[in-house]
CSV table of C-alpha atoms and ligand atoms in Angstrom, one decimal:
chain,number,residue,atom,x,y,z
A,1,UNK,CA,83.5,129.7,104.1
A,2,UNK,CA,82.5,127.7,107.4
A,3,UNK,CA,86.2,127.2,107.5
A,4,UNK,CA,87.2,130.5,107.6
A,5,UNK,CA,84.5,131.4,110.0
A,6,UNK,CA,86.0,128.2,112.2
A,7,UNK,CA,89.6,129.8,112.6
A,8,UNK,CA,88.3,133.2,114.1
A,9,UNK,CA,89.6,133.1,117.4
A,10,UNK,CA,87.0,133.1,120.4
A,11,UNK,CA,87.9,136.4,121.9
A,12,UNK,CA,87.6,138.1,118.5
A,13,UNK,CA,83.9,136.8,118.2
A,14,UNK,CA,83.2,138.0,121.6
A,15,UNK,CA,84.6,141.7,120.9
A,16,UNK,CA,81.8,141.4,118.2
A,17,UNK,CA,79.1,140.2,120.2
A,18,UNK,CA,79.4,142.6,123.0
A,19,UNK,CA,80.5,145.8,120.9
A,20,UNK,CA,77.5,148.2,119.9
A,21,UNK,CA,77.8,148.2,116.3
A,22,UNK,CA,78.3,144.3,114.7
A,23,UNK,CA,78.8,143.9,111.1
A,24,UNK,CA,76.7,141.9,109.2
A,25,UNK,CA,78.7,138.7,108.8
A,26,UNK,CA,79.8,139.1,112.5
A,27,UNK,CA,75.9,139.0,113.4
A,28,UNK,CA,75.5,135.5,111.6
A,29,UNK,CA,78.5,134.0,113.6
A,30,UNK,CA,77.1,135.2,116.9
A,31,UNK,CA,73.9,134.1,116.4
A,32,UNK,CA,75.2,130.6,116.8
A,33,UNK,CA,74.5,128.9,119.8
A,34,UNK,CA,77.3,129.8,122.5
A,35,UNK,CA,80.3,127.7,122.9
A,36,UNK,CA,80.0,124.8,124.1
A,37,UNK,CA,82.2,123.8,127.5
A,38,UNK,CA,83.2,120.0,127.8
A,39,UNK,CA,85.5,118.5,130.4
A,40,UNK,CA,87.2,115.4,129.8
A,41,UNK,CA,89.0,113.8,132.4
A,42,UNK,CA,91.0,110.9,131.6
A,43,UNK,CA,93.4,108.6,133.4
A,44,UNK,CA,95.6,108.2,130.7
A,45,UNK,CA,96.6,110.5,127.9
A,46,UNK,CA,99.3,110.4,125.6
A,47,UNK,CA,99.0,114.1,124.1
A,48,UNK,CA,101.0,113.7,120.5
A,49,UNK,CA,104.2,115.4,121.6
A,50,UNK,CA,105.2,114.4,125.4
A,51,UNK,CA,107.7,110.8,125.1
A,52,UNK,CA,105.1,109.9,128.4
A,53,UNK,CA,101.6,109.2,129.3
A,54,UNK,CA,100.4,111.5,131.5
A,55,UNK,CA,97.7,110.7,134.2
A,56,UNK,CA,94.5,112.0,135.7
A,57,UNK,CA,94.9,114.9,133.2
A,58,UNK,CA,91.8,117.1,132.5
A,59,UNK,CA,90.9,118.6,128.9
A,60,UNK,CA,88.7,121.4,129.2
A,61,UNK,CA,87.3,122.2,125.3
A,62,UNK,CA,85.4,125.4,124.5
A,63,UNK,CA,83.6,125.4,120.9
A,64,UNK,CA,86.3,123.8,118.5
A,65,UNK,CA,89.3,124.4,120.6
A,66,UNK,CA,91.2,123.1,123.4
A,67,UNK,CA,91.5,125.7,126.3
A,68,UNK,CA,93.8,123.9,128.8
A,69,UNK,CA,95.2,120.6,129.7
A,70,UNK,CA,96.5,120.6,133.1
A,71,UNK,CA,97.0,117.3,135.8
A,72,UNK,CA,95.6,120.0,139.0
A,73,UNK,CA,92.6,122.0,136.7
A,74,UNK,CA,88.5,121.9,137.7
A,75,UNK,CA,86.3,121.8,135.6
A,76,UNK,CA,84.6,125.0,134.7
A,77,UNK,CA,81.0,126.0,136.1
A,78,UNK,CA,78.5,124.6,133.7
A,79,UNK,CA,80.9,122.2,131.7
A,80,UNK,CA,79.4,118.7,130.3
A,81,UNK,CA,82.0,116.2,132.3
A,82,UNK,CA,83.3,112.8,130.6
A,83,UNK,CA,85.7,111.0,132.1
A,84,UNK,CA,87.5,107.7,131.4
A,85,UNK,CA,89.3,105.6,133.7
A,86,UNK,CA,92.3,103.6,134.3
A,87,UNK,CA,91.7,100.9,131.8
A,88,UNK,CA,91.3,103.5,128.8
A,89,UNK,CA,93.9,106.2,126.8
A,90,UNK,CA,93.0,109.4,125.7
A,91,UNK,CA,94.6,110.9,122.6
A,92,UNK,CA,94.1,112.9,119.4
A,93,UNK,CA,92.7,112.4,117.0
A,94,UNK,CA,94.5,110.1,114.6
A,95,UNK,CA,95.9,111.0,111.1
A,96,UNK,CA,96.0,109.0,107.9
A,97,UNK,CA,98.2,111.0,105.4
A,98,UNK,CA,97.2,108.4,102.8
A,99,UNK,CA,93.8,107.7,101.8
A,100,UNK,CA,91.5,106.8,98.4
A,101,UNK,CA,87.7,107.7,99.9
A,102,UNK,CA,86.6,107.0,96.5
A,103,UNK,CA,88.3,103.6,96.3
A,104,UNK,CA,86.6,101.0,97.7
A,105,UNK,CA,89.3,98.1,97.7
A,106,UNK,CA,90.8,96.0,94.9
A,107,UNK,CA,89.7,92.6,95.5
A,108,UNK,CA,89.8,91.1,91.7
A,109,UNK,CA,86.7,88.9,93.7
A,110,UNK,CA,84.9,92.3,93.3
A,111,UNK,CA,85.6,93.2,90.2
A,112,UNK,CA,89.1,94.8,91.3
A,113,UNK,CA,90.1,98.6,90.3
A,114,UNK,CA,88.8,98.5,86.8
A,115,UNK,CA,85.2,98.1,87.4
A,116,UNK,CA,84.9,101.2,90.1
A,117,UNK,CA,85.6,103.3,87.2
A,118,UNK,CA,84.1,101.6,84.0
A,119,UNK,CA,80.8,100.5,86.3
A,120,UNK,CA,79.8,102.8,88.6
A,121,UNK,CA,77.8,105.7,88.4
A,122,UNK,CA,79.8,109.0,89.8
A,123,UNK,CA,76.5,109.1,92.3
A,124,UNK,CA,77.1,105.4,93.3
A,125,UNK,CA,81.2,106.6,93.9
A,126,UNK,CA,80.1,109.1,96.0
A,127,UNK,CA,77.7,107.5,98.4
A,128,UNK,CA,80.4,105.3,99.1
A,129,UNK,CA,82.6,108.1,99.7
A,130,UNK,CA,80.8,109.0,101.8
A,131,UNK,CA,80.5,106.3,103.6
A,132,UNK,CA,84.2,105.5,103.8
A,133,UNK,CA,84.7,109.2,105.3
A,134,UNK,CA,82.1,107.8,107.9
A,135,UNK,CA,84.4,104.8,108.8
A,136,UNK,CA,87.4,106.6,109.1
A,137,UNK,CA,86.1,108.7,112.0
A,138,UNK,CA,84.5,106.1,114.0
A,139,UNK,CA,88.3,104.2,113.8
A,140,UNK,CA,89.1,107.7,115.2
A,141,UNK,CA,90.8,109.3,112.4
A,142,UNK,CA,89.7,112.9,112.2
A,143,UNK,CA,92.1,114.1,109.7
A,144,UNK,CA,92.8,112.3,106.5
A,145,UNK,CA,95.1,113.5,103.2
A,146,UNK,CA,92.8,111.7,100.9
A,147,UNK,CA,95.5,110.9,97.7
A,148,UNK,CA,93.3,111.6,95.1
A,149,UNK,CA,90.1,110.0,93.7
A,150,UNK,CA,91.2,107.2,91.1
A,151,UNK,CA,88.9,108.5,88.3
A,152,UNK,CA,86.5,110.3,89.9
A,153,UNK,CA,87.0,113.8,89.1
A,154,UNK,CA,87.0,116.8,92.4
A,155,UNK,CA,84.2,114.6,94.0
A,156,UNK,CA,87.0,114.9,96.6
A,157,UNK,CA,86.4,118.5,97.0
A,158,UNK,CA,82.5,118.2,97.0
A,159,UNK,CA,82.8,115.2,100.3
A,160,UNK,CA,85.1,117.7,101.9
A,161,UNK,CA,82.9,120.6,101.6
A,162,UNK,CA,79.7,117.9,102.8
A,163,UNK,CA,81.7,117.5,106.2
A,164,UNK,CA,82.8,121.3,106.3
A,165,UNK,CA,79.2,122.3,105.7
A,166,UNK,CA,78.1,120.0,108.4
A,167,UNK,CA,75.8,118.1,105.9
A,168,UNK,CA,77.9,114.7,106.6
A,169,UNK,CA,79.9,113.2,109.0
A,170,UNK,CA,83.7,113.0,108.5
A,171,UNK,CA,87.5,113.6,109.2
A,172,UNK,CA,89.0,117.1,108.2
A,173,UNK,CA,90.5,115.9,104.3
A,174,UNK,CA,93.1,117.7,102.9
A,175,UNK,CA,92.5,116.6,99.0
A,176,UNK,CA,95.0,116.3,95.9
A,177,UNK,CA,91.5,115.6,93.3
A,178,UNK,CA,92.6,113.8,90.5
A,179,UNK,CA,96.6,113.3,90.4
A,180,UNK,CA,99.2,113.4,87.5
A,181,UNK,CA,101.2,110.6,85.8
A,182,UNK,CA,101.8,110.8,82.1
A,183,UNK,CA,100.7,108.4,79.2
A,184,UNK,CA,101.3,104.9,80.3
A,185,UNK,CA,101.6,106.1,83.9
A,186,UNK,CA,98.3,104.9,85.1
A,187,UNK,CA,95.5,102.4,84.8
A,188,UNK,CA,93.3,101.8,83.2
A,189,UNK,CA,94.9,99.9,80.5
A,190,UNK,CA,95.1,96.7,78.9
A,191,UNK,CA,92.1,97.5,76.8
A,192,UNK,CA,91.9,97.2,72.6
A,193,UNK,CA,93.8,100.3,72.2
A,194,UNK,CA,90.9,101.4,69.6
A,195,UNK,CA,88.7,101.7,72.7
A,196,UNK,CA,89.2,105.4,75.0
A,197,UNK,CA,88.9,104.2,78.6
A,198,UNK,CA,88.6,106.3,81.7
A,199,UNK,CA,91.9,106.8,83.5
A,200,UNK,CA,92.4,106.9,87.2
A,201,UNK,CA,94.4,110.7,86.5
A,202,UNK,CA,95.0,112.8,84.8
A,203,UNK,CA,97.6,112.5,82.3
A,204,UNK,CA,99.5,115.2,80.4
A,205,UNK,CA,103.2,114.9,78.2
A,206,UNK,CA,105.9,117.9,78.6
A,207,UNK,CA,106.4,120.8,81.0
A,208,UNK,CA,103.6,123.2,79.5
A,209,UNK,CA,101.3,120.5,79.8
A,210,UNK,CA,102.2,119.7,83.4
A,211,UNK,CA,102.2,123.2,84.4
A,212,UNK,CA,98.3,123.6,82.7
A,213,UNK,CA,97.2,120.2,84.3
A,214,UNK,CA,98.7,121.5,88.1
A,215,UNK,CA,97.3,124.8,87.4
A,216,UNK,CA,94.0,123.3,86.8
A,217,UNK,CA,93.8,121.5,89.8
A,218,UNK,CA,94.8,124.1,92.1
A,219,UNK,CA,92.2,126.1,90.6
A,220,UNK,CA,89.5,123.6,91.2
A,221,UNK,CA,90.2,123.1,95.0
A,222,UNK,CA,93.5,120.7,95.8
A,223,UNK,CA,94.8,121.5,98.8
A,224,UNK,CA,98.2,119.2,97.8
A,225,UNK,CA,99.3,117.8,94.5
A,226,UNK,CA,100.3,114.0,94.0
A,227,UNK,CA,102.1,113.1,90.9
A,228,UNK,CA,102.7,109.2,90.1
A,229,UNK,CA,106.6,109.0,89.6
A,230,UNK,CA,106.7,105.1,89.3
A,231,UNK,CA,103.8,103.1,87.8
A,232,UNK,CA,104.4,99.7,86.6
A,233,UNK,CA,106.9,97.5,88.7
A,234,UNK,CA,108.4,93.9,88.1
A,235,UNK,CA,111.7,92.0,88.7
A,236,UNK,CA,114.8,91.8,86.4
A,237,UNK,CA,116.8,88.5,85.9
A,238,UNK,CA,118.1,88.6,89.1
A,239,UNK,CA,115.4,89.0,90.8
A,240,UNK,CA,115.3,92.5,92.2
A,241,UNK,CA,112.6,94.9,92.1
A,242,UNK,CA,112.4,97.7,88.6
A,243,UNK,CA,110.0,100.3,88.2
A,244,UNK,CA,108.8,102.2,85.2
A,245,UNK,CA,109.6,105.7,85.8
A,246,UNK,CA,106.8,108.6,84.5
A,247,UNK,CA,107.5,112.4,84.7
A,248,UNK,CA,111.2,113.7,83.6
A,249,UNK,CA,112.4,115.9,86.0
A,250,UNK,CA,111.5,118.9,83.7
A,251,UNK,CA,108.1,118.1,83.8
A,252,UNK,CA,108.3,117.4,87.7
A,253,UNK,CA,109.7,121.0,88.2
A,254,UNK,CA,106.8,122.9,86.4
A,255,UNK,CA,104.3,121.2,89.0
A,256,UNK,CA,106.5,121.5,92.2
A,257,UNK,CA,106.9,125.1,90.3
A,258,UNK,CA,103.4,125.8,90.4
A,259,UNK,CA,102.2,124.0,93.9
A,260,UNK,CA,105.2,125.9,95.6
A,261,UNK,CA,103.9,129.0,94.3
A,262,UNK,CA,100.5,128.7,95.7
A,263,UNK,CA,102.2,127.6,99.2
A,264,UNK,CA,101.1,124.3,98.3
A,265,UNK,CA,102.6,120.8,98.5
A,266,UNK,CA,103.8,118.2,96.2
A,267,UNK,CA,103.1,114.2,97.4
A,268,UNK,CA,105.1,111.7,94.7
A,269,UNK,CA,104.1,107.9,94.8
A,270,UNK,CA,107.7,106.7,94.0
A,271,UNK,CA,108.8,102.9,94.4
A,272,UNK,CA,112.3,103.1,93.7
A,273,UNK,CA,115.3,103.6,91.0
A,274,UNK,CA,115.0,106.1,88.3
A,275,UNK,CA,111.3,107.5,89.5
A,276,UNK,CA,112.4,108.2,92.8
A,277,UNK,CA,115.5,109.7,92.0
A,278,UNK,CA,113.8,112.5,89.4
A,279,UNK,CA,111.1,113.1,92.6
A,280,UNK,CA,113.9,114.0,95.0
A,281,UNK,CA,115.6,116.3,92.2
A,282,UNK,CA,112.4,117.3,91.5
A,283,UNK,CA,111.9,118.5,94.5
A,284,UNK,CA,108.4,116.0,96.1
A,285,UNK,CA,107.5,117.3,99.7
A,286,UNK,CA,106.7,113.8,100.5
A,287,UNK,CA,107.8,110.2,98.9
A,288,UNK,CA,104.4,107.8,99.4
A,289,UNK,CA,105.6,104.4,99.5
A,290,UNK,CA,109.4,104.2,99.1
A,291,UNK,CA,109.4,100.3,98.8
A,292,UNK,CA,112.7,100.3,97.4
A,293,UNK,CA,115.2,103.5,99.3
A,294,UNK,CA,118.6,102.7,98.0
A,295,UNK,CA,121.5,104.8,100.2
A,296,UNK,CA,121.5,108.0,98.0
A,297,UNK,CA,118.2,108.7,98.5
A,298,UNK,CA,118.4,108.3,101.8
A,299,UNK,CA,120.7,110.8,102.5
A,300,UNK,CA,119.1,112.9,99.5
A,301,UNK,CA,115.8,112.7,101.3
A,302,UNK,CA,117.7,113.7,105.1
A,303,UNK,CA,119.6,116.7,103.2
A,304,UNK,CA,116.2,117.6,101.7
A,305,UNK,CA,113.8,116.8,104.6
A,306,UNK,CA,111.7,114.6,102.6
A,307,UNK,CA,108.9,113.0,104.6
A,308,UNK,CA,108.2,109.6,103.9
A,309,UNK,CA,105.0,108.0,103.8
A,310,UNK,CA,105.3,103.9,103.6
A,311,UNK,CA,101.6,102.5,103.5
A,312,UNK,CA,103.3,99.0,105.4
A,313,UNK,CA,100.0,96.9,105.3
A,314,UNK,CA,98.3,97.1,102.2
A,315,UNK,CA,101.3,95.1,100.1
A,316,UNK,CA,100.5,92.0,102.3
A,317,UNK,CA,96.7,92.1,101.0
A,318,UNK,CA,95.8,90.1,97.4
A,319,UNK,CA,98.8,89.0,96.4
A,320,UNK,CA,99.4,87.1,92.9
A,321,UNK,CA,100.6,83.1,93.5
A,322,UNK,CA,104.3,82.3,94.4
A,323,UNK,CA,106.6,81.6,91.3
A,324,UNK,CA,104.5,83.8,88.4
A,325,UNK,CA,105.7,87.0,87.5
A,326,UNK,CA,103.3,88.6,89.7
A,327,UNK,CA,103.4,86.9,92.7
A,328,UNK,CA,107.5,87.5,92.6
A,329,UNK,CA,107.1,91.2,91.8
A,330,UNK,CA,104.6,91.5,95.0
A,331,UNK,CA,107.2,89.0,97.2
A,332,UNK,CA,110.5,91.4,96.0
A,333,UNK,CA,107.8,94.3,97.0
A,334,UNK,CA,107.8,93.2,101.0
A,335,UNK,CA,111.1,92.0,101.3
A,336,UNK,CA,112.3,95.5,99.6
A,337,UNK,CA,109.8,97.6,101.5
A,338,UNK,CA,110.9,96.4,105.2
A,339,UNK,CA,114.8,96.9,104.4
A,340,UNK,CA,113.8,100.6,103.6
A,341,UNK,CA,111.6,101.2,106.1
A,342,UNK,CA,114.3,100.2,108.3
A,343,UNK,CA,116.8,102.3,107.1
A,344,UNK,CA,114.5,105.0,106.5
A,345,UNK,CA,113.9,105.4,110.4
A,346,UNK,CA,117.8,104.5,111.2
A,347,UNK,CA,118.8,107.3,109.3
A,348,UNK,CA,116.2,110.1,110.9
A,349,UNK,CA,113.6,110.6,107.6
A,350,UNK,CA,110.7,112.0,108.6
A,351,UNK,CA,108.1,109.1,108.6
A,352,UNK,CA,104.4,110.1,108.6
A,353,UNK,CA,101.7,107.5,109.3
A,354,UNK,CA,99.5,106.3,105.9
A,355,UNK,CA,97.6,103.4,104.8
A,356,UNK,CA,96.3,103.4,101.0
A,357,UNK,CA,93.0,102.9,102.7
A,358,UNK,CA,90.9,102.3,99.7
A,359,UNK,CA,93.2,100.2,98.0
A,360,UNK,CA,92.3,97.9,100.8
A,361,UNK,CA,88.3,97.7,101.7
A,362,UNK,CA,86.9,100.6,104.3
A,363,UNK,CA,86.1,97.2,106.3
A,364,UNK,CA,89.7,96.7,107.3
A,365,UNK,CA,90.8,98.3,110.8
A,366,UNK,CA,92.7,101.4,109.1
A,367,UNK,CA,95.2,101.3,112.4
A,368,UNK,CA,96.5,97.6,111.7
A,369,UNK,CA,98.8,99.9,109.7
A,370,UNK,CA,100.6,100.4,113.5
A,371,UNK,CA,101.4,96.7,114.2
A,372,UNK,CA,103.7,96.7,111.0
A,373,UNK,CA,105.5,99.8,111.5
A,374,UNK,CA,106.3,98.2,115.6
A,375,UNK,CA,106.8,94.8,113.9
A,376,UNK,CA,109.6,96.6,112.2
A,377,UNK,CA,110.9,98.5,115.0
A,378,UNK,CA,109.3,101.6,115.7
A,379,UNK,CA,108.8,102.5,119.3
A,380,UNK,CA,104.6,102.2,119.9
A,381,UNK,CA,105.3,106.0,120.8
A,382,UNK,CA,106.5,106.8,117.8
A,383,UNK,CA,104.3,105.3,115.7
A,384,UNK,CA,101.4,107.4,117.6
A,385,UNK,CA,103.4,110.0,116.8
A,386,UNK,CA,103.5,109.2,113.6
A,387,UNK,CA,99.9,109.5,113.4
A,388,UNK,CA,99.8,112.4,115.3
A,389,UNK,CA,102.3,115.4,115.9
A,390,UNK,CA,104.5,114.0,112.8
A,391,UNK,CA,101.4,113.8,110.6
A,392,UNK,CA,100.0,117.6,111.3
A,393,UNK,CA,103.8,118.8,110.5
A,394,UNK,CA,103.7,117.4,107.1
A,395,UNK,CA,100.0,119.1,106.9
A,396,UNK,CA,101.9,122.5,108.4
A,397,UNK,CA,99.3,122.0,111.0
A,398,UNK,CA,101.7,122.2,113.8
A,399,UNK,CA,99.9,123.1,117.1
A,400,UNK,CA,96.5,122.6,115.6
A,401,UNK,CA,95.9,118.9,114.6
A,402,UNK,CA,97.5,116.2,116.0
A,403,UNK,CA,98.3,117.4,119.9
A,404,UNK,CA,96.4,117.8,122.9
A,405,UNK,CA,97.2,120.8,124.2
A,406,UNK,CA,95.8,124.6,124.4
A,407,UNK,CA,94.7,126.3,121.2
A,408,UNK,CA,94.4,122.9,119.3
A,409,UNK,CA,91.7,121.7,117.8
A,410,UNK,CA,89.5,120.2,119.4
A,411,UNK,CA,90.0,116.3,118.2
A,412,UNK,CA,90.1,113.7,120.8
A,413,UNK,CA,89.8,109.9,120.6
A,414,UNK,CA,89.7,107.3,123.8
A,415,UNK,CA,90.8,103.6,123.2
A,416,UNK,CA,90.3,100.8,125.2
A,417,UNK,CA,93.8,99.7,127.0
A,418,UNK,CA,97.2,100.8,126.5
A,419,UNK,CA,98.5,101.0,123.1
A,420,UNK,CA,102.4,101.4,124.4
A,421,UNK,CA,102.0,97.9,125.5
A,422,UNK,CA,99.3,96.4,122.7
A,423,UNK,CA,100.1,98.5,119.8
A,424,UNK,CA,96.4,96.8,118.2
A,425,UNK,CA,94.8,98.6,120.8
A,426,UNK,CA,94.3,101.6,118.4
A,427,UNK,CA,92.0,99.2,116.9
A,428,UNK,CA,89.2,99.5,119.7
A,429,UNK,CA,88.1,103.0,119.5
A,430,UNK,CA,85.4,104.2,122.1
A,431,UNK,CA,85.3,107.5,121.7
A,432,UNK,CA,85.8,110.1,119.4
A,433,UNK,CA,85.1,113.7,118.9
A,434,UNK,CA,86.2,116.1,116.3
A,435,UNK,CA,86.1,119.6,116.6
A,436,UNK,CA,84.6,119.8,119.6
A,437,UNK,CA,81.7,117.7,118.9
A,438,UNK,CA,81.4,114.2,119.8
A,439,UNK,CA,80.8,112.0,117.0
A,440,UNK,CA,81.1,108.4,118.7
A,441,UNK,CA,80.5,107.5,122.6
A,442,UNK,CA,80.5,104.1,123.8
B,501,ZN,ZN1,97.6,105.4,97.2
């Protein structure tokens, strides 16, 4: 509800106030405080969708929504100024299209993945939810598409509706709940077989399951559904990377089937091979990770418009020794991953910016995530855009997230320096404010 009442544009609220006659659920909204006016004048901004920075640029915000952005503009009468000079950047708020808020890392030093989910109380899960929601604002990211919740059920949809509610602080999540791979898709396993262990999603065998397990999830709040087409990866005899395909394509098609029919979207974790292949004939909106692109589904994924979704940094982190099994799957994993991603931007895929953050601790700076994707050739513009304008397009958010410009949300983050010239800049975040509200001032 308080994001239905959020989208009501200003003038239509005003109409209400002012008219003689105000319906009852009009008369709650406009006894709210009135909008609040901020002016932000920076020296630098780099808006999401112009190829330059612009300079000496003034945002003015009213309530949640940008009302102009203009290099000539005064502030209005009564605004609260806050400007930022010549040694800091402006931007929006960043976007991480791949997140785990109820993962808190995989260190095997910490028990790894198993113990989150055989250990911890759902309460314990959540508080640290919460605070991983927390973290991902002040690094400035005031969107996330959190990937689903390894195990822990739609507390997804209950940390979403916290921050909606205004009851906690966090980005805007746009939340999958509990994902779908089928038996022997998914951890946990390894376990006496006699022994029924939690799994990290939810698993079903055939279409008609599929197509119940989708429709369940829509139901219960998922605002995009992520099915697991590869689980379980290794190398073959000469050395090059396999993965264990899940769905069939039959089974793919009754959840694209079902998502598409509620206007919703389809996100497939696909490595490479046979998994990858069913997901693009299956129809994924997006391909999260695409370590291993071979040239058909390249051009499968251009014909289609695919997005692609690489998560660069987190395959560096906890790697098995050199020269076991392991330690030669995770090395073929790199060397496979930066080939594609190469190719991936060579041939025009849409590329939007995600991390796995969760897979790797809340701890770690969420935006080192830009110094690979430059290390491998994108443009630092790019990869902000990547973030930013590219990321709200693959949310259909176009205009509202992602951009600073008129009728946009009001998200807005400052970082120290230029991040065209130090990409790691996006580390140092100083301000940020979402919605209109600033959360973090330094
Ligand atoms: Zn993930």
């Amino acid at each position: 509800m308080t994001r239905r009442a959020a989208i009501l544009p200003a003038a239509l609220l005003c109409s209400f106030v002012f008219a003689g006659s105000v319906p009852g659920w009009a008369q709650k909204i406009s006894a709210t405080a009135p909008e609040k006016v901020i002016a932000i004048r920076a020296a630098n901004l780099i808006d999401g969708v112009t190829d330059k920075v612009r300079h000496n640029v003034l945002i003015v915000i009213r309530g949640n929504r940008i009302e102009s952005v203009s290099e000539s503009g005064t502030p209005p009468a009564g605004a609260t100024n806050i400007a930022f000079g010549a040694g800091a950047t402006a931007l929006p708020g960043l976007i991480d299209t791949h997140t785990h808020i109820f993962l808190q890392g995989e260190d095997p030093a910490e028990g790894g993945y198993d113990d989150q989910l055989l250990k911890h109380p759902s309460s314990y899960r959540a508080a640290r939810a919460t605070m991983s929601v927390r973290r991902a604002l002040e690094e400035g990211f005031t969107t996330l598409r959190d990937l689903e919740t390894e195990g822990a059920g739609y507390g997804d949809v209950g940390i979403k509706e916290a921050i909606d509610a205004g009851f906690i602080p966090g980005p805007r999540l746009f939340v999958v709940t509990r994902a779908i791979s089928t038996t022997g898709g998914y951890p946990l396993e390894g376990y006496n077989p006699d022994i029924v262990v939690p799994k990290g999603a939810q698993l079903g065998d055939g279409p008609v399951e599929m197509r119940k397990i989708a429709r369940e999830q829509l139901d219960h709040g998922a605002d995009w559904l992520k099915v697991y087409m590869t689980h379980r990866s290794w190398t073959d005899k000469d050395g090059k990377l396999v993965s264990q395909p899940t769905l069939t394509v039959e089974e793919l098609k009754a959840v694209v089937e079902e998502a598409h029919g509620w206007q919703k979207k389809v996100a497939c974790h696909a490595y490479g091979g046979i998994g990858l292949h069913r997901a693009l004939d299956g129809g994924c909106d997006s391909i999260e990770h695409g370590l291993d692109l071979d040239d058909a589904a390249i051009t499968q994924m251009v014909e289609q418009g695919t997005w692609l979704v690489p998560t660069l940094a987190v395959y560096y982190d906890n790697n098995e020794p050199e020269n076991t099994p392991g330690g030669k799957r995770d090395r073929a994993r790199i060397a496979a991953h930066e080939v594609s991603f190469k190719k991936a931007m060579k041939s025009g895929i849409k590329i939007a910016f995600g991390t796995d953050a969760g897979g790797f601790s809340w701890n770690d700076p969420i935006a080192r995530e830009f110094g690979y994707m430059v290390k491998f050739g994108m443009t630092p513009m790019n990869a902000i855009k990547s973030a930013t304008s590219r990321a709200a397009e693959l949310l259909d958010q176009k205009g509202e997230l992602g951009v600073i410009a008129p009728g946009a949300y009001a998200d807005v983050i400052v970082v120290n320096g230029d991040p065209l010239t130090k990409i790691d800049a996006l580390e140092n975040v100083s301000f940020v404010m979402k919605d209109g509200k600033v959360f973090k001032q330094q």
